[in-house]
mmCIF file of N, CA and C in Angstrom:
data_model
loop_
_atom_site.group_PDB
_atom_site.id
_atom_site.type_symbol
_atom_site.label_atom_id
_atom_site.label_comp_id
_atom_site.label_asym_id
_atom_site.label_seq_id
_atom_site.Cartn_x
_atom_site.Cartn_y
_atom_site.Cartn_z
ATOM 1 N N UNK U 274 -83.151 132.236 96.385
ATOM 2 C CA UNK U 274 -84.327 132.221 95.551
ATOM 3 C C UNK U 274 -84.960 130.838 95.613
ATOM 4 N N UNK U 275 -86.241 130.774 95.797
ATOM 5 C CA UNK U 275 -86.959 129.499 95.879
ATOM 6 C C UNK U 275 -87.409 129.058 94.485
ATOM 7 N N UNK U 276 -87.273 127.788 94.217
ATOM 8 C CA UNK U 276 -87.708 127.205 92.951
ATOM 9 C C UNK U 276 -88.704 126.091 93.245
ATOM 10 N N UNK U 277 -89.658 125.862 92.333
ATOM 11 C CA UNK U 277 -90.566 124.732 92.544
ATOM 12 C C UNK U 277 -89.806 123.409 92.422
ATOM 13 N N UNK U 278 -90.253 122.419 93.164
ATOM 14 C CA UNK U 278 -89.612 121.102 93.139
ATOM 15 C C UNK U 278 -90.092 120.283 91.957
ATOM 16 N N UNK U 279 -89.230 119.405 91.496
ATOM 17 C CA UNK U 279 -89.591 118.441 90.464
ATOM 18 C C UNK U 279 -90.581 117.459 91.112
ATOM 19 N N UNK U 280 -91.816 117.484 90.663
ATOM 20 C CA UNK U 280 -92.867 116.661 91.280
ATOM 21 C C UNK U 280 -92.550 115.175 91.199
ATOM 22 N N UNK U 281 -91.961 114.741 90.087
ATOM 23 C CA UNK U 281 -91.649 113.319 89.942
ATOM 24 C C UNK U 281 -90.551 112.897 90.914
ATOM 25 N N UNK U 282 -89.511 113.717 91.068
ATOM 26 C CA UNK U 282 -88.424 113.395 92.000
ATOM 27 C C UNK U 282 -88.940 113.359 93.428
ATOM 28 N N UNK U 283 -89.806 114.302 93.782
ATOM 29 C CA UNK U 283 -90.378 114.332 95.133
ATOM 30 C C UNK U 283 -91.257 113.103 95.365
ATOM 31 N N UNK U 284 -92.052 112.737 94.376
ATOM 32 C CA UNK U 284 -92.930 111.570 94.499
ATOM 33 C C UNK U 284 -92.105 110.298 94.724
ATOM 34 N N UNK U 285 -91.031 110.145 93.950
ATOM 35 C CA UNK U 285 -90.163 108.971 94.091
ATOM 36 C C UNK U 285 -89.569 108.920 95.491
ATOM 37 N N UNK U 286 -89.118 110.061 96.008
ATOM 38 C CA UNK U 286 -88.511 110.105 97.342
ATOM 39 C C UNK U 286 -89.520 109.738 98.429
ATOM 40 N N UNK U 287 -90.709 110.336 98.385
ATOM 41 C CA UNK U 287 -91.721 110.027 99.394
ATOM 42 C C UNK U 287 -92.166 108.569 99.315
ATOM 43 N N UNK U 288 -92.317 108.055 98.107
ATOM 44 C CA UNK U 288 -92.715 106.650 97.950
ATOM 45 C C UNK U 288 -91.637 105.711 98.466
ATOM 46 N N UNK U 289 -90.367 106.050 98.227
ATOM 47 C CA UNK U 289 -89.265 105.215 98.709
ATOM 48 C C UNK U 289 -89.272 105.156 100.235
ATOM 49 N N UNK U 290 -89.507 106.287 100.876
ATOM 50 C CA UNK U 290 -89.560 106.307 102.340
ATOM 51 C C UNK U 290 -90.722 105.453 102.855
ATOM 52 N N UNK U 291 -91.842 105.496 102.154
ATOM 53 C CA UNK U 291 -93.007 104.710 102.568
ATOM 54 C C UNK U 291 -92.767 103.207 102.376
ATOM 55 N N UNK U 292 -92.002 102.830 101.348
ATOM 56 C CA UNK U 292 -91.746 101.416 101.048
ATOM 57 C C UNK U 292 -90.550 100.847 101.814
ATOM 58 N N UNK U 293 -89.789 101.713 102.457
ATOM 59 C CA UNK U 293 -88.568 101.298 103.135
ATOM 60 C C UNK U 293 -88.866 100.258 104.210
ATOM 61 N N UNK U 294 -88.111 99.145 104.158
ATOM 62 C CA UNK U 294 -88.246 98.093 105.150
ATOM 63 C C UNK U 294 -86.867 97.766 105.715
ATOM 64 N N UNK U 295 -86.733 97.916 107.034
ATOM 65 C CA UNK U 295 -85.479 97.584 107.695
ATOM 66 C C UNK U 295 -85.350 96.073 107.764
ATOM 67 N N UNK U 296 -84.178 95.561 107.409
ATOM 68 C CA UNK U 296 -83.964 94.125 107.368
ATOM 69 C C UNK U 296 -83.111 93.661 108.552
ATOM 70 N N UNK U 297 -81.799 93.861 108.458
ATOM 71 C CA UNK U 297 -80.875 93.372 109.482
ATOM 72 C C UNK U 297 -79.901 94.459 109.900
ATOM 73 N N UNK U 298 -79.384 94.337 111.100
ATOM 74 C CA UNK U 298 -78.275 95.195 111.519
ATOM 75 C C UNK U 298 -77.002 94.585 110.934
ATOM 76 N N UNK U 299 -76.302 95.389 110.154
ATOM 77 C CA UNK U 299 -75.075 94.944 109.495
ATOM 78 C C UNK U 299 -73.882 95.164 110.419
ATOM 79 N N UNK U 300 -73.911 96.242 111.177
ATOM 80 C CA UNK U 300 -72.826 96.563 112.106
ATOM 81 C C UNK U 300 -73.351 97.515 113.168
ATOM 82 N N UNK U 301 -72.725 97.461 114.337
ATOM 83 C CA UNK U 301 -73.032 98.437 115.379
ATOM 84 C C UNK U 301 -71.763 99.166 115.819
ATOM 85 N N UNK U 302 -70.723 99.065 114.975
ATOM 86 C CA UNK U 302 -69.435 99.670 115.281
ATOM 87 C C UNK U 302 -69.271 100.990 114.541
ATOM 88 N N UNK U 303 -69.134 102.057 115.285
ATOM 89 C CA UNK U 303 -68.965 103.386 114.702
ATOM 90 C C UNK U 303 -67.764 103.416 113.753
ATOM 91 N N UNK U 304 -66.736 102.672 114.051
ATOM 92 C CA UNK U 304 -65.518 102.657 113.234
ATOM 93 C C UNK U 304 -65.762 102.106 111.828
ATOM 94 N N UNK U 305 -66.874 101.409 111.603
ATOM 95 C CA UNK U 305 -67.170 100.832 110.281
ATOM 96 C C UNK U 305 -68.141 101.679 109.457
ATOM 97 N N UNK U 306 -68.631 102.797 109.991
ATOM 98 C CA UNK U 306 -69.624 103.603 109.282
ATOM 99 C C UNK U 306 -69.106 104.109 107.934
ATOM 100 N N UNK U 307 -67.833 104.478 107.856
ATOM 101 C CA UNK U 307 -67.252 104.939 106.591
ATOM 102 C C UNK U 307 -67.292 103.868 105.518
ATOM 103 N N UNK U 308 -67.105 102.629 105.912
ATOM 104 C CA UNK U 308 -67.142 101.495 104.986
ATOM 105 C C UNK U 308 -68.506 101.398 104.284
ATOM 106 N N UNK U 309 -69.550 101.822 104.981
ATOM 107 C CA UNK U 309 -70.910 101.769 104.448
ATOM 108 C C UNK U 309 -71.384 103.128 103.921
ATOM 109 N N UNK U 310 -70.453 104.090 103.832
ATOM 110 C CA UNK U 310 -70.744 105.464 103.378
ATOM 111 C C UNK U 310 -71.790 106.127 104.279
ATOM 112 N N UNK U 311 -71.621 105.930 105.592
ATOM 113 C CA UNK U 311 -72.591 106.447 106.562
ATOM 114 C C UNK U 311 -71.952 107.295 107.656
ATOM 115 N N UNK U 312 -70.803 107.888 107.354
ATOM 116 C CA UNK U 312 -70.148 108.755 108.327
ATOM 117 C C UNK U 312 -70.909 110.061 108.501
ATOM 118 N N UNK U 313 -70.350 110.944 109.326
ATOM 119 C CA UNK U 313 -71.017 112.215 109.632
ATOM 120 C C UNK U 313 -71.120 113.145 108.426
ATOM 121 N N UNK U 314 -70.377 112.869 107.344
ATOM 122 C CA UNK U 314 -70.461 113.695 106.136
ATOM 123 C C UNK U 314 -71.299 113.022 105.044
ATOM 124 N N UNK U 315 -72.056 112.001 105.411
ATOM 125 C CA UNK U 315 -72.843 111.255 104.424
ATOM 126 C C UNK U 315 -74.182 111.932 104.138
ATOM 127 N N UNK U 316 -74.886 111.380 103.168
ATOM 128 C CA UNK U 316 -76.202 111.883 102.780
ATOM 129 C C UNK U 316 -77.161 111.776 103.961
ATOM 130 N N UNK U 317 -77.801 112.891 104.274
ATOM 131 C CA UNK U 317 -78.718 112.931 105.422
ATOM 132 C C UNK U 317 -80.105 113.323 104.945
ATOM 133 N N UNK U 318 -81.103 112.566 105.354
ATOM 134 C CA UNK U 318 -82.490 112.838 104.991
ATOM 135 C C UNK U 318 -83.296 113.009 106.275
ATOM 136 N N UNK U 319 -83.834 114.204 106.461
ATOM 137 C CA UNK U 319 -84.681 114.490 107.620
ATOM 138 C C UNK U 319 -86.123 114.535 107.146
ATOM 139 N N UNK U 320 -86.981 113.774 107.794
ATOM 140 C CA UNK U 320 -88.402 113.721 107.450
ATOM 141 C C UNK U 320 -89.152 114.513 108.522
ATOM 142 N N UNK U 321 -89.932 115.492 108.076
ATOM 143 C CA UNK U 321 -90.609 116.374 109.032
ATOM 144 C C UNK U 321 -92.093 116.509 108.722
ATOM 145 N N UNK U 322 -92.831 116.828 109.769
ATOM 146 C CA UNK U 322 -94.221 117.261 109.633
ATOM 147 C C UNK U 322 -94.267 118.597 110.349
ATOM 148 N N UNK U 323 -94.356 119.680 109.576
ATOM 149 C CA UNK U 323 -94.225 121.011 110.158
ATOM 150 C C UNK U 323 -92.824 121.143 110.722
ATOM 151 N N UNK U 324 -92.716 121.514 111.980
ATOM 152 C CA UNK U 324 -91.412 121.609 112.634
ATOM 153 C C UNK U 324 -91.030 120.322 113.362
ATOM 154 N N UNK U 325 -91.929 119.333 113.371
ATOM 155 C CA UNK U 325 -91.668 118.091 114.098
ATOM 156 C C UNK U 325 -90.848 117.133 113.244
ATOM 157 N N UNK U 326 -89.740 116.661 113.789
ATOM 158 C CA UNK U 326 -88.876 115.709 113.115
ATOM 159 C C UNK U 326 -89.441 114.302 113.283
ATOM 160 N N UNK U 327 -89.767 113.649 112.158
ATOM 161 C CA UNK U 327 -90.334 112.300 112.193
ATOM 162 C C UNK U 327 -89.243 111.232 112.065
ATOM 163 N N UNK U 328 -88.229 111.521 111.249
ATOM 164 C CA UNK U 328 -87.117 110.590 111.059
ATOM 165 C C UNK U 328 -85.898 111.386 110.613
ATOM 166 N N UNK U 329 -84.726 110.920 111.012
ATOM 167 C CA UNK U 329 -83.469 111.564 110.643
ATOM 168 C C UNK U 329 -82.502 110.444 110.269
ATOM 169 N N UNK U 330 -82.279 110.267 108.976
ATOM 170 C CA UNK U 330 -81.548 109.105 108.472
ATOM 171 C C UNK U 330 -80.300 109.503 107.703
ATOM 172 N N UNK U 331 -79.303 108.663 107.775
ATOM 173 C CA UNK U 331 -78.133 108.723 106.906
ATOM 174 C C UNK U 331 -78.302 107.582 105.903
ATOM 175 N N UNK U 332 -78.163 107.898 104.618
ATOM 176 C CA UNK U 332 -78.339 106.888 103.572
ATOM 177 C C UNK U 332 -77.001 106.648 102.906
ATOM 178 N N UNK U 333 -76.566 105.405 102.890
ATOM 179 C CA UNK U 333 -75.245 105.049 102.382
ATOM 180 C C UNK U 333 -75.287 104.223 101.116
ATOM 181 N N UNK U 334 -74.284 103.377 100.988
ATOM 182 C CA UNK U 334 -74.125 102.621 99.742
ATOM 183 C C UNK U 334 -75.149 101.506 99.626
ATOM 184 N N UNK U 335 -75.304 101.052 98.376
ATOM 185 C CA UNK U 335 -76.197 99.938 98.077
ATOM 186 C C UNK U 335 -75.335 98.717 97.767
ATOM 187 N N UNK U 336 -75.716 97.587 98.333
ATOM 188 C CA UNK U 336 -74.994 96.343 98.119
ATOM 189 C C UNK U 336 -75.999 95.204 98.130
ATOM 190 N N UNK U 337 -75.920 94.339 97.134
ATOM 191 C CA UNK U 337 -76.833 93.191 97.036
ATOM 192 C C UNK U 337 -78.295 93.617 97.135
ATOM 193 N N UNK U 338 -78.658 94.678 96.422
ATOM 194 C CA UNK U 338 -80.018 95.209 96.347
ATOM 195 C C UNK U 338 -80.542 95.707 97.695
ATOM 196 N N UNK U 339 -79.648 95.962 98.619
ATOM 197 C CA UNK U 339 -80.005 96.517 99.920
ATOM 198 C C UNK U 339 -79.211 97.811 100.105
ATOM 199 N N UNK U 340 -79.846 98.802 100.695
ATOM 200 C CA UNK U 340 -79.182 100.076 100.948
ATOM 201 C C UNK U 340 -78.843 100.152 102.431
ATOM 202 N N UNK U 341 -77.657 100.660 102.722
ATOM 203 C CA UNK U 341 -77.220 100.798 104.104
ATOM 204 C C UNK U 341 -77.763 102.117 104.671
ATOM 205 N N UNK U 342 -78.394 102.053 105.838
ATOM 206 C CA UNK U 342 -79.029 103.213 106.461
ATOM 207 C C UNK U 342 -78.658 103.240 107.939
ATOM 208 N N UNK U 343 -78.445 104.448 108.432
ATOM 209 C CA UNK U 343 -78.176 104.634 109.860
ATOM 210 C C UNK U 343 -79.067 105.749 110.380
ATOM 211 N N UNK U 344 -79.674 105.550 111.519
ATOM 212 C CA UNK U 344 -80.454 106.597 112.170
ATOM 213 C C UNK U 344 -79.446 107.581 112.763
ATOM 214 N N UNK U 345 -79.625 108.865 112.483
ATOM 215 C CA UNK U 345 -78.711 109.889 112.975
ATOM 216 C C UNK U 345 -78.570 109.783 114.493
ATOM 217 N N UNK U 346 -77.323 109.827 114.966
ATOM 218 C CA UNK U 346 -77.056 109.766 116.398
ATOM 219 C C UNK U 346 -76.901 108.356 116.940
ATOM 220 N N UNK U 347 -77.113 107.352 116.100
ATOM 221 C CA UNK U 347 -76.969 105.953 116.522
ATOM 222 C C UNK U 347 -75.842 105.316 115.716
ATOM 223 N N UNK U 348 -75.309 104.224 116.231
ATOM 224 C CA UNK U 348 -74.197 103.553 115.562
ATOM 225 C C UNK U 348 -74.625 102.386 114.684
ATOM 226 N N UNK U 349 -75.826 101.854 114.888
ATOM 227 C CA UNK U 349 -76.269 100.683 114.129
ATOM 228 C C UNK U 349 -76.452 101.012 112.647
ATOM 229 N N UNK U 350 -75.887 100.154 111.803
ATOM 230 C CA UNK U 350 -76.057 100.251 110.354
ATOM 231 C C UNK U 350 -77.039 99.153 109.956
ATOM 232 N N UNK U 351 -78.116 99.563 109.320
ATOM 233 C CA UNK U 351 -79.165 98.639 108.902
ATOM 234 C C UNK U 351 -79.107 98.419 107.399
ATOM 235 N N UNK U 352 -79.454 97.219 106.956
ATOM 236 C CA UNK U 352 -79.698 96.989 105.537
ATOM 237 C C UNK U 352 -81.196 97.204 105.332
ATOM 238 N N UNK U 353 -81.517 97.930 104.268
ATOM 239 C CA UNK U 353 -82.891 98.364 104.028
ATOM 240 C C UNK U 353 -83.268 98.050 102.585
ATOM 241 N N UNK U 354 -84.494 97.604 102.379
ATOM 242 C CA UNK U 354 -85.000 97.421 101.012
ATOM 243 C C UNK U 354 -86.047 98.496 100.734
ATOM 244 N N UNK U 355 -86.314 98.719 99.449
ATOM 245 C CA UNK U 355 -87.348 99.671 99.053
ATOM 246 C C UNK U 355 -86.853 101.087 98.865
ATOM 247 N N UNK U 356 -85.593 101.332 99.157
ATOM 248 C CA UNK U 356 -85.038 102.681 99.088
ATOM 249 C C UNK U 356 -83.635 102.589 98.496
ATOM 250 N N UNK U 357 -83.321 103.472 97.555
ATOM 251 C CA UNK U 357 -81.996 103.499 96.954
ATOM 252 C C UNK U 357 -81.393 104.892 97.103
ATOM 253 N N UNK U 358 -80.091 104.949 97.293
ATOM 254 C CA UNK U 358 -79.408 106.212 97.554
ATOM 255 C C UNK U 358 -79.645 107.241 96.448
ATOM 256 N N UNK U 359 -79.611 106.801 95.186
ATOM 257 C CA UNK U 359 -79.735 107.749 94.080
ATOM 258 C C UNK U 359 -81.077 108.494 94.097
ATOM 259 N N UNK U 360 -82.083 107.938 94.765
ATOM 260 C CA UNK U 360 -83.386 108.595 94.827
ATOM 261 C C UNK U 360 -83.330 109.885 95.643
ATOM 262 N N UNK U 361 -82.288 110.039 96.449
ATOM 263 C CA UNK U 361 -82.147 111.201 97.315
ATOM 264 C C UNK U 361 -80.869 111.990 97.058
ATOM 265 N N UNK U 362 -79.866 111.350 96.512
ATOM 266 C CA UNK U 362 -78.543 111.956 96.375
ATOM 267 C C UNK U 362 -78.469 112.841 95.127
ATOM 268 N N UNK U 363 -79.027 114.048 95.245
ATOM 269 C CA UNK U 363 -79.075 115.011 94.144
ATOM 270 C C UNK U 363 -78.633 116.363 94.688
ATOM 271 N N UNK U 364 -78.041 117.164 93.829
ATOM 272 C CA UNK U 364 -77.768 118.537 94.243
ATOM 273 C C UNK U 364 -79.063 119.332 94.102
ATOM 274 N N UNK U 365 -79.038 120.601 94.488
ATOM 275 C CA UNK U 365 -80.279 121.392 94.462
ATOM 276 C C UNK U 365 -80.876 121.458 93.063
ATOM 277 N N UNK U 366 -80.039 121.477 92.042
ATOM 278 C CA UNK U 366 -80.536 121.505 90.665
ATOM 279 C C UNK U 366 -81.279 120.220 90.310
ATOM 280 N N UNK U 367 -80.865 119.113 90.881
ATOM 281 C CA UNK U 367 -81.514 117.828 90.618
ATOM 282 C C UNK U 367 -82.917 117.724 91.194
ATOM 283 N N UNK U 368 -83.248 118.586 92.152
ATOM 284 C CA UNK U 368 -84.580 118.583 92.763
ATOM 285 C C UNK U 368 -85.509 119.613 92.134
ATOM 286 N N UNK U 369 -84.981 120.471 91.252
ATOM 287 C CA UNK U 369 -85.799 121.554 90.679
ATOM 288 C C UNK U 369 -86.659 121.079 89.519
ATOM 289 N N UNK U 370 -87.837 121.679 89.419
ATOM 290 C CA UNK U 370 -88.713 121.464 88.269
ATOM 291 C C UNK U 370 -88.126 122.256 87.114
ATOM 292 N N UNK U 371 -87.772 121.581 86.043
ATOM 293 C CA UNK U 371 -87.145 122.237 84.895
ATOM 294 C C UNK U 371 -88.115 122.412 83.729
ATOM 295 N N UNK U 372 -89.418 122.306 84.011
ATOM 296 C CA UNK U 372 -90.424 122.471 82.970
ATOM 297 C C UNK U 372 -90.438 123.919 82.508
ATOM 298 N N UNK U 373 -90.326 124.126 81.217
ATOM 299 C CA UNK U 373 -90.382 125.471 80.645
ATOM 300 C C UNK U 373 -91.789 125.754 80.143
ATOM 301 N N UNK U 374 -92.349 124.785 79.429
ATOM 302 C CA UNK U 374 -93.705 124.909 78.923
ATOM 303 C C UNK U 374 -94.327 123.517 78.955
ATOM 304 N N UNK U 375 -95.619 123.467 79.170
ATOM 305 C CA UNK U 375 -96.289 122.188 79.269
ATOM 306 C C UNK U 375 -97.601 122.240 78.491
ATOM 307 N N UNK U 376 -97.835 121.208 77.708
ATOM 308 C CA UNK U 376 -99.098 121.104 76.972
ATOM 309 C C UNK U 376 -99.335 119.640 76.645
ATOM 310 N N UNK U 377 -100.569 119.315 76.327
ATOM 311 C CA UNK U 377 -100.925 117.960 75.938
ATOM 312 C C UNK U 377 -100.518 117.778 74.487
ATOM 313 N N UNK U 378 -99.615 116.877 74.224
ATOM 314 C CA UNK U 378 -99.112 116.698 72.859
ATOM 315 C C UNK U 378 -100.217 116.355 71.863
ATOM 316 N N UNK U 379 -101.305 115.764 72.319
ATOM 317 C CA UNK U 379 -102.416 115.429 71.427
ATOM 318 C C UNK U 379 -103.132 116.679 70.929
ATOM 319 N N UNK U 380 -102.992 117.783 71.664
ATOM 320 C CA UNK U 380 -103.626 119.045 71.275
ATOM 321 C C UNK U 380 -102.830 119.788 70.200
ATOM 322 N N UNK U 381 -101.541 119.474 70.088
ATOM 323 C CA UNK U 381 -100.687 120.179 69.124
ATOM 324 C C UNK U 381 -100.978 119.690 67.708
ATOM 325 N N UNK U 382 -101.248 120.639 66.810
ATOM 326 C CA UNK U 382 -101.532 120.298 65.422
ATOM 327 C C UNK U 382 -100.407 120.702 64.489
ATOM 328 N N UNK U 383 -99.680 121.772 64.851
ATOM 329 C CA UNK U 383 -98.607 122.275 63.991
ATOM 330 C C UNK U 383 -97.379 122.583 64.822
ATOM 331 N N UNK U 384 -96.237 122.479 64.151
ATOM 332 C CA UNK U 384 -94.966 122.864 64.723
ATOM 333 C C UNK U 384 -94.296 123.780 63.707
ATOM 334 N N UNK U 385 -94.022 125.011 64.105
ATOM 335 C CA UNK U 385 -93.384 125.969 63.198
ATOM 336 C C UNK U 385 -92.007 126.303 63.746
ATOM 337 N N UNK U 386 -91.006 126.102 62.909
ATOM 338 C CA UNK U 386 -89.627 126.390 63.279
ATOM 339 C C UNK U 386 -89.130 127.519 62.389
ATOM 340 N N UNK U 387 -88.568 128.547 63.008
ATOM 341 C CA UNK U 387 -87.966 129.643 62.256
ATOM 342 C C UNK U 387 -86.465 129.603 62.511
ATOM 343 N N UNK U 388 -85.687 129.432 61.445
ATOM 344 C CA UNK U 388 -84.237 129.346 61.589
ATOM 345 C C UNK U 388 -83.632 130.727 61.823
ATOM 346 N N UNK U 389 -82.354 130.782 62.147
ATOM 347 C CA UNK U 389 -81.667 132.058 62.362
ATOM 348 C C UNK U 389 -81.722 132.925 61.111
ATOM 349 N N UNK U 390 -81.728 132.292 59.953
ATOM 350 C CA UNK U 390 -81.757 133.064 58.709
ATOM 351 C C UNK U 390 -83.163 133.529 58.344
ATOM 352 N N UNK U 391 -84.168 133.118 59.120
ATOM 353 C CA UNK U 391 -85.536 133.556 58.875
ATOM 354 C C UNK U 391 -86.376 132.556 58.099
ATOM 355 N N UNK U 392 -85.779 131.468 57.654
ATOM 356 C CA UNK U 392 -86.546 130.458 56.932
ATOM 357 C C UNK U 392 -87.536 129.801 57.894
ATOM 358 N N UNK U 393 -88.742 129.545 57.398
ATOM 359 C CA UNK U 393 -89.770 128.928 58.227
ATOM 360 C C UNK U 393 -90.078 127.528 57.724
ATOM 361 N N UNK U 394 -90.204 126.644 58.674
ATOM 362 C CA UNK U 394 -90.574 125.267 58.382
ATOM 363 C C UNK U 394 -91.810 124.975 59.226
ATOM 364 N N UNK U 395 -92.873 124.474 58.569
ATOM 365 C CA UNK U 395 -94.100 124.162 59.285
ATOM 366 C C UNK U 395 -94.376 122.678 59.124
ATOM 367 N N UNK U 396 -94.512 122.009 60.232
ATOM 368 C CA UNK U 396 -94.865 120.596 60.229
ATOM 369 C C UNK U 396 -96.279 120.481 60.758
ATOM 370 N N UNK U 397 -97.109 119.726 60.051
ATOM 371 C CA UNK U 397 -98.502 119.551 60.475
ATOM 372 C C UNK U 397 -98.757 118.088 60.758
ATOM 373 N N UNK U 398 -99.512 117.860 61.786
ATOM 374 C CA UNK U 398 -99.913 116.506 62.134
ATOM 375 C C UNK U 398 -101.079 116.129 61.223
ATOM 376 N N UNK U 399 -101.064 114.942 60.637
ATOM 377 C CA UNK U 399 -102.205 114.549 59.803
ATOM 378 C C UNK U 399 -103.472 114.462 60.636
ATOM 379 N N UNK U 400 -104.573 114.864 60.038
ATOM 380 C CA UNK U 400 -105.862 114.777 60.718
ATOM 381 C C UNK U 400 -106.183 113.310 60.956
ATOM 382 N N UNK U 401 -106.803 112.990 62.076
ATOM 383 C CA UNK U 401 -107.161 111.587 62.330
ATOM 384 C C UNK U 401 -108.136 111.093 61.273
ATOM 385 N N UNK U 402 -107.936 109.879 60.863
ATOM 386 C CA UNK U 402 -108.830 109.293 59.857
ATOM 387 C C UNK U 402 -110.137 108.874 60.509
ATOM 388 N N UNK U 403 -111.208 109.078 59.786
ATOM 389 C CA UNK U 403 -112.515 108.627 60.251
ATOM 390 C C UNK U 403 -112.563 107.115 60.026
ATOM 391 N N UNK U 404 -112.872 106.388 61.065
ATOM 392 C CA UNK U 404 -112.882 104.937 60.970
ATOM 393 C C UNK U 404 -113.945 104.445 59.989
ATOM 394 N N UNK U 405 -115.019 105.225 59.827
ATOM 395 C CA UNK U 405 -116.080 104.810 58.898
ATOM 396 C C UNK U 405 -116.802 103.577 59.388
ATOM 397 N N UNK U 406 -117.700 103.068 58.586
ATOM 398 C CA UNK U 406 -118.453 101.889 59.024
ATOM 399 C C UNK U 406 -117.568 100.656 59.087
ATOM 400 N N UNK U 407 -117.936 99.723 59.922
ATOM 401 C CA UNK U 407 -117.204 98.477 60.063
ATOM 402 C C UNK U 407 -117.376 97.668 58.784
ATOM 403 N N UNK U 408 -116.411 96.789 58.486
ATOM 404 C CA UNK U 408 -116.536 95.939 57.288
ATOM 405 C C UNK U 408 -117.868 95.180 57.287
ATOM 406 N N UNK U 409 -118.419 95.005 56.116
ATOM 407 C CA UNK U 409 -119.688 94.299 55.923
ATOM 408 C C UNK U 409 -120.840 95.022 56.612
ATOM 409 N N UNK U 410 -120.695 96.335 56.834
ATOM 410 C CA UNK U 410 -121.784 97.118 57.383
ATOM 411 C C UNK U 410 -122.124 96.827 58.841
ATOM 412 N N UNK U 411 -121.245 96.107 59.562
ATOM 413 C CA UNK U 411 -121.554 95.735 60.962
ATOM 414 C C UNK U 411 -121.073 96.775 61.914
#
């Protein structure tokens, strides 16, 4: 079943990819990829346009405000700024839009709560005060 995506989570992810700046190669040894949480079972982010693959990245741990990233199929581990693992490391539920109802809170004038026993509580927002004329008639 398809669910709509959380627009804010998607925006953060796309912005992080746009801000990502590769800094230095930390290692080029495949044997050290696990140390940086970049092994073959690590978080993988594929960036596509239609069916065309634009980027295929493994995103690892963050250290000293830099995130470790590896291009899929390559051994080089890069330190990257502008992108953090938590921005992508979510289960499917973490990417879903969980909005049940949406309205402009300024439009709401009353809140009515009915308890299980049937008692009703009504809360009303006070009407905005008219500012009236400025002091001294100005």
